[in-house]
Tab-separated table of C-alpha atoms and ligand atoms in Angstrom:
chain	number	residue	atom	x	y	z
A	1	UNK	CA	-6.109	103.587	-11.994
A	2	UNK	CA	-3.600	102.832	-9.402
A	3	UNK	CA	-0.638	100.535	-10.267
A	4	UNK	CA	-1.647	97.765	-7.429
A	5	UNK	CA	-4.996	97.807	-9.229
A	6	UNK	CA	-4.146	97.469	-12.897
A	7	UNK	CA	-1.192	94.737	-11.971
A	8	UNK	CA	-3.909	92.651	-10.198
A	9	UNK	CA	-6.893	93.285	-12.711
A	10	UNK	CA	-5.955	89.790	-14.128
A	11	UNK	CA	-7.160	88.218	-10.768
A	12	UNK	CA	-10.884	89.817	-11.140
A	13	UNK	CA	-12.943	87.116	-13.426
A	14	UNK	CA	-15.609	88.469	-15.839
A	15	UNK	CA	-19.354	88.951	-14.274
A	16	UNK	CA	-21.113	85.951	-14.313
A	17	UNK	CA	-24.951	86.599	-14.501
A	18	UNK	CA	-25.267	83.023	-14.407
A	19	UNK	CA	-23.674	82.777	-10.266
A	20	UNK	CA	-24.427	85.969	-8.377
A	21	UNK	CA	-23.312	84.331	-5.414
A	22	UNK	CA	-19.624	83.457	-6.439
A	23	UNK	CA	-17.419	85.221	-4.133
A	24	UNK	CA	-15.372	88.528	-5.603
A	25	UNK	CA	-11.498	87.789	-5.317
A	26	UNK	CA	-10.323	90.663	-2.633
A	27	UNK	CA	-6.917	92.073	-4.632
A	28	UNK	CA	-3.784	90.740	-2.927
A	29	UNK	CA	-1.425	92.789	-1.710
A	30	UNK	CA	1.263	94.550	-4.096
A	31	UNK	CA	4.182	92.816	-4.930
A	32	UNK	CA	6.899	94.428	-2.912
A	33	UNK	CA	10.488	93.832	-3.519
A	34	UNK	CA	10.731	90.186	-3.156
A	35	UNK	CA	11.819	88.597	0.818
A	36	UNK	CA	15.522	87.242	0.946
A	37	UNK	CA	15.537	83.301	0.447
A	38	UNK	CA	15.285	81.306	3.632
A	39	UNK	CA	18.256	79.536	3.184
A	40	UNK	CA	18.605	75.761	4.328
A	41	UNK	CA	18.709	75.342	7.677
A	42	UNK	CA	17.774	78.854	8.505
A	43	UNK	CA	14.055	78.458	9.578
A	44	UNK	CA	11.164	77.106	10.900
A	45	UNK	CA	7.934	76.668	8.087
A	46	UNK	CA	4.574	76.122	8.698
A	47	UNK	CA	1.925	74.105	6.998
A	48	UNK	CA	-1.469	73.965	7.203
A	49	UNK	CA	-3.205	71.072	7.234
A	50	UNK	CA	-2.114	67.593	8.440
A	51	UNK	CA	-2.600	64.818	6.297
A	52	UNK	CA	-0.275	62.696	3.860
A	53	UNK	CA	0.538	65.722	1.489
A	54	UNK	CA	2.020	67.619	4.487
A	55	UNK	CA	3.934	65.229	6.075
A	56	UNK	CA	6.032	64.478	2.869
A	57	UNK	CA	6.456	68.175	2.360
A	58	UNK	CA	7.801	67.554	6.376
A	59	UNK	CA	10.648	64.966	5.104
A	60	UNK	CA	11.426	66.762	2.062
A	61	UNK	CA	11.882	70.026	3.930
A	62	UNK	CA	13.569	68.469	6.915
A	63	UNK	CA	16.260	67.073	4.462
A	64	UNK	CA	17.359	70.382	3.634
A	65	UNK	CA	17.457	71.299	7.164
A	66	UNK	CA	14.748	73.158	7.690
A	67	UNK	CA	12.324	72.781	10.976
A	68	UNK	CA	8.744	72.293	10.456
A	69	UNK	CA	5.159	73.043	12.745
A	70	UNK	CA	2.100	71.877	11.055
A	71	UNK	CA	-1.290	73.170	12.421
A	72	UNK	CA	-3.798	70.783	12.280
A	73	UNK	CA	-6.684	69.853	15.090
A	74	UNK	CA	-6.127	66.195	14.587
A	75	UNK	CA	-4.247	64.529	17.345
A	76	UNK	CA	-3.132	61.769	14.943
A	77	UNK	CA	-2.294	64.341	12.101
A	78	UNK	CA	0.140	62.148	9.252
A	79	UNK	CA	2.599	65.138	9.164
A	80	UNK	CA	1.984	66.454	12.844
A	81	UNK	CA	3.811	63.242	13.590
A	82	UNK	CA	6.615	64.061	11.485
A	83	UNK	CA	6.580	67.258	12.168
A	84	UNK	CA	9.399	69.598	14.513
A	85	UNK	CA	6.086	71.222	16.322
A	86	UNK	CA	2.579	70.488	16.224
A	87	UNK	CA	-0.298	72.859	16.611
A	88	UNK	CA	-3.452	71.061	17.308
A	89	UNK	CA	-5.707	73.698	16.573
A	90	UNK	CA	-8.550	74.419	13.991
A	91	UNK	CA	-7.158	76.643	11.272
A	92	UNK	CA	-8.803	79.059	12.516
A	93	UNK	CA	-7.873	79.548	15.720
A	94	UNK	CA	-6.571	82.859	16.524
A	95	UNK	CA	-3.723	81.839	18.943
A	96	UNK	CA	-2.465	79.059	17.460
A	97	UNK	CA	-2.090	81.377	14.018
A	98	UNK	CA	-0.207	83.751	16.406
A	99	UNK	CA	2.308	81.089	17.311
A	100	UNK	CA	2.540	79.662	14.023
A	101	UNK	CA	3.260	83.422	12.899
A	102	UNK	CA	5.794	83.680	15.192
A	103	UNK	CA	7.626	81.060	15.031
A	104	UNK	CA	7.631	80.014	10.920
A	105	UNK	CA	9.011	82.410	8.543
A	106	UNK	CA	7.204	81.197	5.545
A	107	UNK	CA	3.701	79.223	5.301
A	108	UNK	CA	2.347	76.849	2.917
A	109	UNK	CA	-0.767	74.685	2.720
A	110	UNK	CA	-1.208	70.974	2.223
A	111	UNK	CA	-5.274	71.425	2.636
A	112	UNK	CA	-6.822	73.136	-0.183
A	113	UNK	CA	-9.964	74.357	2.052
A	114	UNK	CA	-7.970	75.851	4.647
A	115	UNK	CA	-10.092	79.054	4.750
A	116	UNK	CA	-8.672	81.663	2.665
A	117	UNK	CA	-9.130	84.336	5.273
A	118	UNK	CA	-6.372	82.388	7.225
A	119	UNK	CA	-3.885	82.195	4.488
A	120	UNK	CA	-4.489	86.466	3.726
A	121	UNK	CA	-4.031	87.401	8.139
A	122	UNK	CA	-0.888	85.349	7.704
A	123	UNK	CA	0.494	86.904	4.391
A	124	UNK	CA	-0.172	90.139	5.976
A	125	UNK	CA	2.818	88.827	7.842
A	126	UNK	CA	5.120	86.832	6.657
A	127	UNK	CA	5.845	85.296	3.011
A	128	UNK	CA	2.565	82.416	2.135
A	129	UNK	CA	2.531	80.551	-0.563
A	130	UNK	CA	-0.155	79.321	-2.433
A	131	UNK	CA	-1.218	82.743	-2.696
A	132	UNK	CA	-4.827	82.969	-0.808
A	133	UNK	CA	-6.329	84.317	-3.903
A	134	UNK	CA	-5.273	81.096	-6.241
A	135	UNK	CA	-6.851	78.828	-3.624
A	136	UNK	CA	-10.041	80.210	-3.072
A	137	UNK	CA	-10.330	79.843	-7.475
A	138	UNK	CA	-9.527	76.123	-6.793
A	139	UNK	CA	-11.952	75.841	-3.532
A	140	UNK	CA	-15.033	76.558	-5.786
A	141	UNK	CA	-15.673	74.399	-8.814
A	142	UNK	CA	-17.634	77.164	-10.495
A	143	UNK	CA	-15.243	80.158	-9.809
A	144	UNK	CA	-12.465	77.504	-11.162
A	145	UNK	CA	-14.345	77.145	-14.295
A	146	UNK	CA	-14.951	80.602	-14.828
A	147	UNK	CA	-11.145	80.310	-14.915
A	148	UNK	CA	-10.849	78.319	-17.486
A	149	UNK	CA	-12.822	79.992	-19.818
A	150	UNK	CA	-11.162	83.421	-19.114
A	151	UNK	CA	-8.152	81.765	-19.894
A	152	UNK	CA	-9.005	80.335	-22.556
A	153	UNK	CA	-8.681	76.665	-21.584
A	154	UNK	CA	-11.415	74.452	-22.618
A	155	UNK	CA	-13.691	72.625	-19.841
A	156	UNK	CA	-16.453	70.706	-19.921
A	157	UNK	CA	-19.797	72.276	-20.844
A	158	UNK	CA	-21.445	72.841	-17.396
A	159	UNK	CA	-24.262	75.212	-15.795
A	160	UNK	CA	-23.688	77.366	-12.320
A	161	UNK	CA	-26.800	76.137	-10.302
A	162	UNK	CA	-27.309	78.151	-7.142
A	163	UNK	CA	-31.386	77.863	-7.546
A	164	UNK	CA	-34.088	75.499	-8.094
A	165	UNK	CA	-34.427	77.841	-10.981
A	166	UNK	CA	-30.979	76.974	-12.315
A	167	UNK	CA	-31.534	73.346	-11.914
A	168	UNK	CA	-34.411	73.554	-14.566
A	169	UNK	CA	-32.613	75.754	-16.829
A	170	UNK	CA	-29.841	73.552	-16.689
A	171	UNK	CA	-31.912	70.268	-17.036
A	172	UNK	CA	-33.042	71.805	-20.116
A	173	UNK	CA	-29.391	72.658	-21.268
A	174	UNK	CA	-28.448	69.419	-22.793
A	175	UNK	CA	-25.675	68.574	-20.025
A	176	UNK	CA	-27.446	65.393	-19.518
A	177	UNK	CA	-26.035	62.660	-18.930
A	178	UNK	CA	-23.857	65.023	-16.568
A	179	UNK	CA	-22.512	65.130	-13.130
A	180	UNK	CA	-24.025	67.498	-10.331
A	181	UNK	CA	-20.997	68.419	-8.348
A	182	UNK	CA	-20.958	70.274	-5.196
A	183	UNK	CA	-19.075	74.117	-5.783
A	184	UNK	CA	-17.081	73.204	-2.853
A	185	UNK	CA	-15.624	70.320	-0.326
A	186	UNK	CA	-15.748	67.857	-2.992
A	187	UNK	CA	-13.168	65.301	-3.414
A	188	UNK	CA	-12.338	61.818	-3.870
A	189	UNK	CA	-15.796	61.450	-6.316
A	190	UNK	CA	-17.728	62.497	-2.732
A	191	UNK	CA	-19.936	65.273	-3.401
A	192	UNK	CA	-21.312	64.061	-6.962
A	193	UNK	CA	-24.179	62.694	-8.253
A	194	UNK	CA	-24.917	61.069	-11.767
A	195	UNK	CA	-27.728	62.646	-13.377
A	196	UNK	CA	-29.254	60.966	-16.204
A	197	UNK	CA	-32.716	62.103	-16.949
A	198	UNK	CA	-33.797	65.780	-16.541
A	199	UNK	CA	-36.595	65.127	-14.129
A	200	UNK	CA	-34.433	63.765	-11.930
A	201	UNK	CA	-31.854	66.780	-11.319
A	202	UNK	CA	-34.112	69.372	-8.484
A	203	UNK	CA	-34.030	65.822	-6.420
A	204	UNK	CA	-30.235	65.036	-7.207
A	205	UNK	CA	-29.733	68.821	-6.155
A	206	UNK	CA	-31.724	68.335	-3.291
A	207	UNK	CA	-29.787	65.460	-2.221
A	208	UNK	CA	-26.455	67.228	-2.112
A	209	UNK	CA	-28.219	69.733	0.552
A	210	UNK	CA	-29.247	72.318	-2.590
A	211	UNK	CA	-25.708	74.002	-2.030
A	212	UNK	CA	-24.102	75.609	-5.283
A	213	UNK	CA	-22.834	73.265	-7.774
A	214	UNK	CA	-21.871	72.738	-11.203
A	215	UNK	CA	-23.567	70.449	-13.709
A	216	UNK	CA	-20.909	68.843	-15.838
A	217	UNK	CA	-21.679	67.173	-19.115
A	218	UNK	CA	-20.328	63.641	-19.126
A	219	UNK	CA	-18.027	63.420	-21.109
A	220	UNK	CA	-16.532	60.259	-23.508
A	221	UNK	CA	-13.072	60.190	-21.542
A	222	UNK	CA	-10.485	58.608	-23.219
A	223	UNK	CA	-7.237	58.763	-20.929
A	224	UNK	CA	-6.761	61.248	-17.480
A	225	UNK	CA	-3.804	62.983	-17.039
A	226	UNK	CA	-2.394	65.737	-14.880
A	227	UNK	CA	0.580	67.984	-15.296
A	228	UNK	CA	2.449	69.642	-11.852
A	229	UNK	CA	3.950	73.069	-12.105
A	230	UNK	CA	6.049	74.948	-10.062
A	231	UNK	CA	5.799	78.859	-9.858
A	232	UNK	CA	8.666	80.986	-8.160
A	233	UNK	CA	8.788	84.496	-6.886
A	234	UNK	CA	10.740	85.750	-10.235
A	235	UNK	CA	7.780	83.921	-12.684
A	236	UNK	CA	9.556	80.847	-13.924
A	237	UNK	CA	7.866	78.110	-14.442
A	238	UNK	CA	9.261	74.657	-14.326
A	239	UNK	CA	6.719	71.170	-14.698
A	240	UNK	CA	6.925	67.423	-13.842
A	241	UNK	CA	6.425	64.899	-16.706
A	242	UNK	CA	2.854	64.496	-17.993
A	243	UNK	CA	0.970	62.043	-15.613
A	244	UNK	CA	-1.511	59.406	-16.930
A	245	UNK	CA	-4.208	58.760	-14.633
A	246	UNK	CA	-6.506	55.631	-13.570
A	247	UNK	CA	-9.663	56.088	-11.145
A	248	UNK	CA	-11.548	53.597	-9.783
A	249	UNK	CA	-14.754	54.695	-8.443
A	250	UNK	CA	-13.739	58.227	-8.502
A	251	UNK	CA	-10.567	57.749	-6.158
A	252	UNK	CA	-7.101	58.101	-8.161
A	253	UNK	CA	-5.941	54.504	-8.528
A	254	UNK	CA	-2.409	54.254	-10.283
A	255	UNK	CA	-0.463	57.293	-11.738
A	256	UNK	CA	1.828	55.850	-14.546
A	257	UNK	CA	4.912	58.196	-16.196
A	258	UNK	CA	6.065	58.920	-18.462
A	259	UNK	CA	2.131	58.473	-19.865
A	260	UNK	CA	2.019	55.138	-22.135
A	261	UNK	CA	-0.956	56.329	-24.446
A	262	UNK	CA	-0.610	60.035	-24.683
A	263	UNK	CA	0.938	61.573	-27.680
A	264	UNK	CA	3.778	64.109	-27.422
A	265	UNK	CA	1.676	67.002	-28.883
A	266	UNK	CA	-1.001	66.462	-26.432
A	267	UNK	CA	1.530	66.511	-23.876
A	268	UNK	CA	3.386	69.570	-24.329
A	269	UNK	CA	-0.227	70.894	-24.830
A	270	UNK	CA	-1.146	70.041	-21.010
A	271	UNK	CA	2.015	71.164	-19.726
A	272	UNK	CA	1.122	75.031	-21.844
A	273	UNK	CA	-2.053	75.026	-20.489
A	274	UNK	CA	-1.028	74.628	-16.851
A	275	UNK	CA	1.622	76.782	-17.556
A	276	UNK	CA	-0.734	79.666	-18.416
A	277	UNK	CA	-3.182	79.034	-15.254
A	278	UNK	CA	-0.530	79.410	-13.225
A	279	UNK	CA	0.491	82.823	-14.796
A	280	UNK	CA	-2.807	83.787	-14.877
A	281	UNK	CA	-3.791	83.155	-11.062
A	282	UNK	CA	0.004	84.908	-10.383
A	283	UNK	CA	0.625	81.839	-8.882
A	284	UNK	CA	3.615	81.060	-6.152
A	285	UNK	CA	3.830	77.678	-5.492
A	286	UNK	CA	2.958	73.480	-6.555
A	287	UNK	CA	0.325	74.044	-8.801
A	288	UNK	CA	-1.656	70.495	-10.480
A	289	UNK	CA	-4.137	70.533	-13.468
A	290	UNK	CA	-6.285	67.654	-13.913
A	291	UNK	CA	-6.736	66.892	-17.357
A	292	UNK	CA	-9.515	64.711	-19.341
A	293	UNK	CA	-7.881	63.440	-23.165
A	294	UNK	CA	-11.259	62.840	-25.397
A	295	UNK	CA	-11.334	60.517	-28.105
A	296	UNK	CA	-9.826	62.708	-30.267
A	297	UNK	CA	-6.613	63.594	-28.608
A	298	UNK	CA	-8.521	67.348	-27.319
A	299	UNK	CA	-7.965	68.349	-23.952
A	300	UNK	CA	-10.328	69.315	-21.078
A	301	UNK	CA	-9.323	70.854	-17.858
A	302	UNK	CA	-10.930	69.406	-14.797
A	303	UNK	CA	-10.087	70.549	-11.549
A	304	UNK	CA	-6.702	72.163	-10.023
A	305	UNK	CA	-5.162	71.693	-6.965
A	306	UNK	CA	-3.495	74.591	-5.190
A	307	UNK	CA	-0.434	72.067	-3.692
A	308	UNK	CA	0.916	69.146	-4.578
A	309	UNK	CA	-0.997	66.199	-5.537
A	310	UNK	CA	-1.484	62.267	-5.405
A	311	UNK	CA	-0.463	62.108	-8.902
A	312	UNK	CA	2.933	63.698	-8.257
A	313	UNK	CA	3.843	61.432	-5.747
A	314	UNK	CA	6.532	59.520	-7.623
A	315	UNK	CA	8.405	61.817	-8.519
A	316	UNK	CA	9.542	60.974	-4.557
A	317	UNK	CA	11.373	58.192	-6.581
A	318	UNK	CA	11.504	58.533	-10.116
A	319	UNK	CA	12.464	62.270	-10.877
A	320	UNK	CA	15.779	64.002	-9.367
A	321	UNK	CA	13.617	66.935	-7.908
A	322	UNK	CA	10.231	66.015	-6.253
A	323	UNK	CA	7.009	68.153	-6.103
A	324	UNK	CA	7.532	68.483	-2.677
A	325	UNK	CA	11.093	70.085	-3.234
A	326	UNK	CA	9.402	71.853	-5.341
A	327	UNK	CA	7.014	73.494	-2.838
A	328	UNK	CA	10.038	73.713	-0.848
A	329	UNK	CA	12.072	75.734	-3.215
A	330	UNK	CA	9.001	78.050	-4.094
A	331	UNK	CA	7.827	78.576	-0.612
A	332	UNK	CA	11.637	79.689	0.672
A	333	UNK	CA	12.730	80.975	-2.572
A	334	UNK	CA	15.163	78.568	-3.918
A	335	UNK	CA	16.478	78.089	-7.253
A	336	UNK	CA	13.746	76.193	-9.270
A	337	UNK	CA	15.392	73.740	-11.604
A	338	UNK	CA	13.524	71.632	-14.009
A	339	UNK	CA	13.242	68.426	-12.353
A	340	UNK	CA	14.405	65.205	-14.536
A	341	UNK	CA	12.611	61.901	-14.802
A	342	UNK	CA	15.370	59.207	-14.009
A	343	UNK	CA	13.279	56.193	-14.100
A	344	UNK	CA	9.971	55.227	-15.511
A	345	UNK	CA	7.569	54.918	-12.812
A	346	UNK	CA	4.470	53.298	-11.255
A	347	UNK	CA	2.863	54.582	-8.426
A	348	UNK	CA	-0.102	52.307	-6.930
A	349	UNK	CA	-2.248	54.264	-4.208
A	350	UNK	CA	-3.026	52.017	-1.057
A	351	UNK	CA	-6.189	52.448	0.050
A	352	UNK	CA	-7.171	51.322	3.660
A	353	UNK	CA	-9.721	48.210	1.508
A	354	UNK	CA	-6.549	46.098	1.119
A	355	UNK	CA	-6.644	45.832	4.589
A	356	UNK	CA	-9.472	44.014	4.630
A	357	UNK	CA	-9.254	42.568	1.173
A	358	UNK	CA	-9.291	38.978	2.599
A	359	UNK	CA	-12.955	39.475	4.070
A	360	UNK	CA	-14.110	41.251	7.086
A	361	UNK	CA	-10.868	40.732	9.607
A	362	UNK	CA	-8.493	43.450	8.814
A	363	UNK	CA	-5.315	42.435	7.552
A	364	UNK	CA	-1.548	43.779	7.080
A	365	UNK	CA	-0.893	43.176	3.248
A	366	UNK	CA	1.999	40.983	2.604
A	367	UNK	CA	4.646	44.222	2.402
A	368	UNK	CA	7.354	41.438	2.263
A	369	UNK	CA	6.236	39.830	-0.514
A	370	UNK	CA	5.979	43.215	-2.596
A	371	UNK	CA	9.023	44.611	-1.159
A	372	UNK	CA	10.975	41.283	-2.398
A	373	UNK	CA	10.446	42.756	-5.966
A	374	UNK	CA	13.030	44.679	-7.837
A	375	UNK	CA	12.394	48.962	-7.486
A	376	UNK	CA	9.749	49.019	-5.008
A	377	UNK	CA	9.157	52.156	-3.057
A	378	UNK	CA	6.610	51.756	-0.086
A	379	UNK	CA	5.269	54.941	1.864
A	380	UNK	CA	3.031	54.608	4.731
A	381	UNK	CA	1.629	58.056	5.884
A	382	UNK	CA	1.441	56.188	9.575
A	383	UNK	CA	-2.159	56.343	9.628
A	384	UNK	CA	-3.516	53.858	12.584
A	385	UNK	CA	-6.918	52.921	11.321
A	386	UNK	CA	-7.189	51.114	8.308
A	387	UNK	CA	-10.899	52.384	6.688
A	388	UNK	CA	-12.367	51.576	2.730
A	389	UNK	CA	-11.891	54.407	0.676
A	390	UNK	CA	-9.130	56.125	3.347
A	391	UNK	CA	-5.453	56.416	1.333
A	392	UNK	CA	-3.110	54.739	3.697
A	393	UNK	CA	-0.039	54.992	1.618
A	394	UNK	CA	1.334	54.436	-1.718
A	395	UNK	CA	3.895	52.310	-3.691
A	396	UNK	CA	6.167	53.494	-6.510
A	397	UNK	CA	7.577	50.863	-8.287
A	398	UNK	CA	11.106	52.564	-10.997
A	399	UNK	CA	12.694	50.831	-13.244
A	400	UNK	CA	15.245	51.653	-16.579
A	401	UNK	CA	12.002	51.418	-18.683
A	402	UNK	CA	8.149	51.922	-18.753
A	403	UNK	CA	7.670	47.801	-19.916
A	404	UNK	CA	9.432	47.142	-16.748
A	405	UNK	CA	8.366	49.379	-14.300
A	406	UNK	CA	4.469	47.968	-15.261
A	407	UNK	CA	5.791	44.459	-14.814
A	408	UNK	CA	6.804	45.184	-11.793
A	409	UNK	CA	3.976	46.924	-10.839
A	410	UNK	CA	1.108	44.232	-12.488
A	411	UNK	CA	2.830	41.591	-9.516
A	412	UNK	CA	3.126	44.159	-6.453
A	413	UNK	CA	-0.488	44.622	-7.656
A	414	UNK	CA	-1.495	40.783	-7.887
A	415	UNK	CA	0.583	40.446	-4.777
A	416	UNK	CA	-2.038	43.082	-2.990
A	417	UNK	CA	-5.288	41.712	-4.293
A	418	UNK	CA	-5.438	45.012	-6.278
A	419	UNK	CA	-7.290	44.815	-9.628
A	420	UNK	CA	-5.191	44.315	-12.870
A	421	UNK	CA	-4.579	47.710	-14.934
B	501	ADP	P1	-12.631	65.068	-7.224
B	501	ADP	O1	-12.533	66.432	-6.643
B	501	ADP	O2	-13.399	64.124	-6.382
B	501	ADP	O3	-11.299	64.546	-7.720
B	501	ADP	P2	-13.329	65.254	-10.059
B	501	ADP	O4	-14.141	66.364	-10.622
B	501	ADP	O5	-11.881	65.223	-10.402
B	501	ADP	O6	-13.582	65.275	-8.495
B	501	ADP	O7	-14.021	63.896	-10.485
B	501	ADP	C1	-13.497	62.638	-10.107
B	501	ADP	C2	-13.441	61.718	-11.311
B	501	ADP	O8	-14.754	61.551	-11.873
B	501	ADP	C3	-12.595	62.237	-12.438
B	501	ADP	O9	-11.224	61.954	-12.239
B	501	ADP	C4	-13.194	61.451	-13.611
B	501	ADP	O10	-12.763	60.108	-13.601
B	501	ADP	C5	-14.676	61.466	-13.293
B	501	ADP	N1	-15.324	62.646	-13.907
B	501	ADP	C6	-15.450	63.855	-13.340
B	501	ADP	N2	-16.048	64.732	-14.163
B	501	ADP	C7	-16.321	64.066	-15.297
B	501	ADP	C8	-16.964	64.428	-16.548
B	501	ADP	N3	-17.436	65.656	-16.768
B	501	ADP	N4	-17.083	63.460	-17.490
B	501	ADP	C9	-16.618	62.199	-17.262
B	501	ADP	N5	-16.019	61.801	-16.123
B	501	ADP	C10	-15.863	62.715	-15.133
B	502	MG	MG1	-10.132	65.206	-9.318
């Protein structure tokens, strides 16, 4: 067996009789000697993908100097606005990934389904990070999972359902209640159904366009949380704090850190656990791990993003290095230093219903009022249209402590017209 082979056997799951269809990871290329760091203010990078995620990756790697296109088809792209070029393209599109190759010298994604395909012609090139490998795990719920159990991180019980077969084997495989979720393009809670009684899962199937997906048991959650790691070239792995996590109608609703009601040992469990799916995938790059905490203090891996994620985005404010400059630092191969919590944090997501939280006629929420309170942190991601369910922004609210920081955030929330947490 050749040496590329055997040092990239970790990246070939076990056979699956249960999902014939679940694509075979192609073996990345060998690791060569590492590329020189692209020093600050050396370079142009490219992202992929457009939206809120990539345009503060824009300002954090602008800071340091560094120029930035984003290729993204939307005219009205969040970080096409901020950024140095903009490719309005589909990710796909052959000339625009010329110019993009010639005039980044590193790539990175904001947009976990940017096809993989694209992200291996451009490695071929020039350094990419996520590796294209990683992401197409985290594009497919079921390859994910398989994941998880090969590294021996516990998940949810669930059944691979490619068939109308598999959706009777499963119905009889006491998931139920559970949650038929779509293999791919899910997010936000779209692409899920509830399924409560076994008859009704070929029609719930059916109703997410019989595509592959994963039946999830339902599981007694007791907190959410998610834990951000960093991978560099050389393997070292530095994480932000543990997040704790509230959703509201499967949308992430408030991030709160350093987590009020998760015990220290459950912590530093999450933070191994990430740690060793991002050694296993040879990550490069922002890795997040959503976690569920059951009753019992156990944890169960959910999902992972390939990039950095809504629940890291306070460490804009609260923590000395953020996941963005993170993604920085591992894309252009920077010193990775653990990043320090400074303050305790809040972070409230804005989603485009407060704009029309006074009844039909959108409104601009009172920023005034909010911004009148003490360690208030407002980002707008410049989005023009205000629509339910869309994340216009966010608010971090710091302070010296947690009791604080919630204060704070429990009026910028009542200020809002968002719920109480
Ligand atoms: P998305 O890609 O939309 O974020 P998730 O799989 O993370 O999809 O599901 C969204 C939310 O739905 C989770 O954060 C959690 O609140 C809830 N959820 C998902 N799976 C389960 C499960 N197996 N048991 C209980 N709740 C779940
Ligand atoms: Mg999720």
């Amino acid at each position: 067996m050749s040496a590329t082979v055997s040092s990239n056997s970790a990246l070939t799951p076990p056979p699956s009789p249960r999902s014939p269809t679940l694509p075979t990871l192609p073996l990345p290329a060998a690791h060569a000697s590492p590329p020189a760091p692209l020093l600050p203010g050396s370079a142009m990078l490219g992202v992929l993908g457009g939206g809120q995620l990539g345009r503060m990756f824009v300002h954090a790697a602008q800071a340091h100097g560094y120029r930035v296109a984003v290729l993204d088809p939307d005219a009205a792209s969040p970080a096409g606005a901020a950024a140095d070029l903009h490719l309005r393209a589909a990710y796909t599109d052959a000339a625009a990934l010329a110019q993009l190759q010639q005039v980044c010298a590193a790539v990175t994604t904001e947009f976990e389904n940017v096809p993989a395909a694209v992200l291996r012609q451009l490695a071929a090139a020039l350094p990419v990070a996520p590796p294209a490998a990683a992401v197409e795990v985290c594009q497919h719920r079921a390859l994910e999972k398989r994941w998880f159990v090969q590294a021996g991180v516990p998940c949810a019980p669930h059944a691979v359902i490619e068939s109308a077969a598999d959706a009777t084997a499963a119905a009889a495989a006491a998931l139920l209640p559970g949650i038929l979720k779509t293999s791919r393009l899910g997010y936000d809670g779209k692409g899920q159904v509830t399924v409560t009684r076994a008859d009704d899962l070929p029609a719930a199937w059916a109703a997410l366009g019989s595509v592959p997906c994963v039946l999830e048991q339902r599981l007694p959650l007791h907190r959410e949380i998610s834990v951000i790691v960093a991978r560099g070239r050389d393997g070292a792995v530095v994480h932000l704090p543990v997040q704790q996590n509230l959703h509201r109608d499967g949308i992430l609703a408030l991030t709160q850190v350093p987590a009020p009601d998760v015990e220290d040992g459950t912590a530093r469990q999450a933070v191994a656990l990430a740690t060793r799916l991002a050694e296993a995938l040879d990550y490069l790059g922002v890795l997040c791990v959503e976690f569920f905490v059951l009753q019992d203090g156990s944890l169960v891996a959910n999902e992972m993003a390939p990039r950095p994620h809504n629940s890291g985005h306070y460490s804009i404010d609260a923590c000395d290095l953020s996941q963005f400059d993170l993604q920085l630092r591992t894309l252009a191969g920077l010193p990775l230093v653990a990043p320090r919590l400074h303050s305790a944090a809040v972070m409230l997501n804005l989603l485009g219903d407060l704009w029309f939280a006074a009844g039909s006629a959108p409104r601009t929420p009172d920023w005034a009022a909010v911004l009148a309170l003490p360690g208030v942190h407002l980002h707008l991601y410049g989005k023009a249209e205000a629509r339910r369910g869309r994340k216009m922004g966010h608010l971090t609210v710091t302070a010296g402590d947690a009791a604080s920081a919630r204060a704070t955030a429990t009026q910028a929330a009542a200020l809002l017209g968002l719920p109480a947490f």
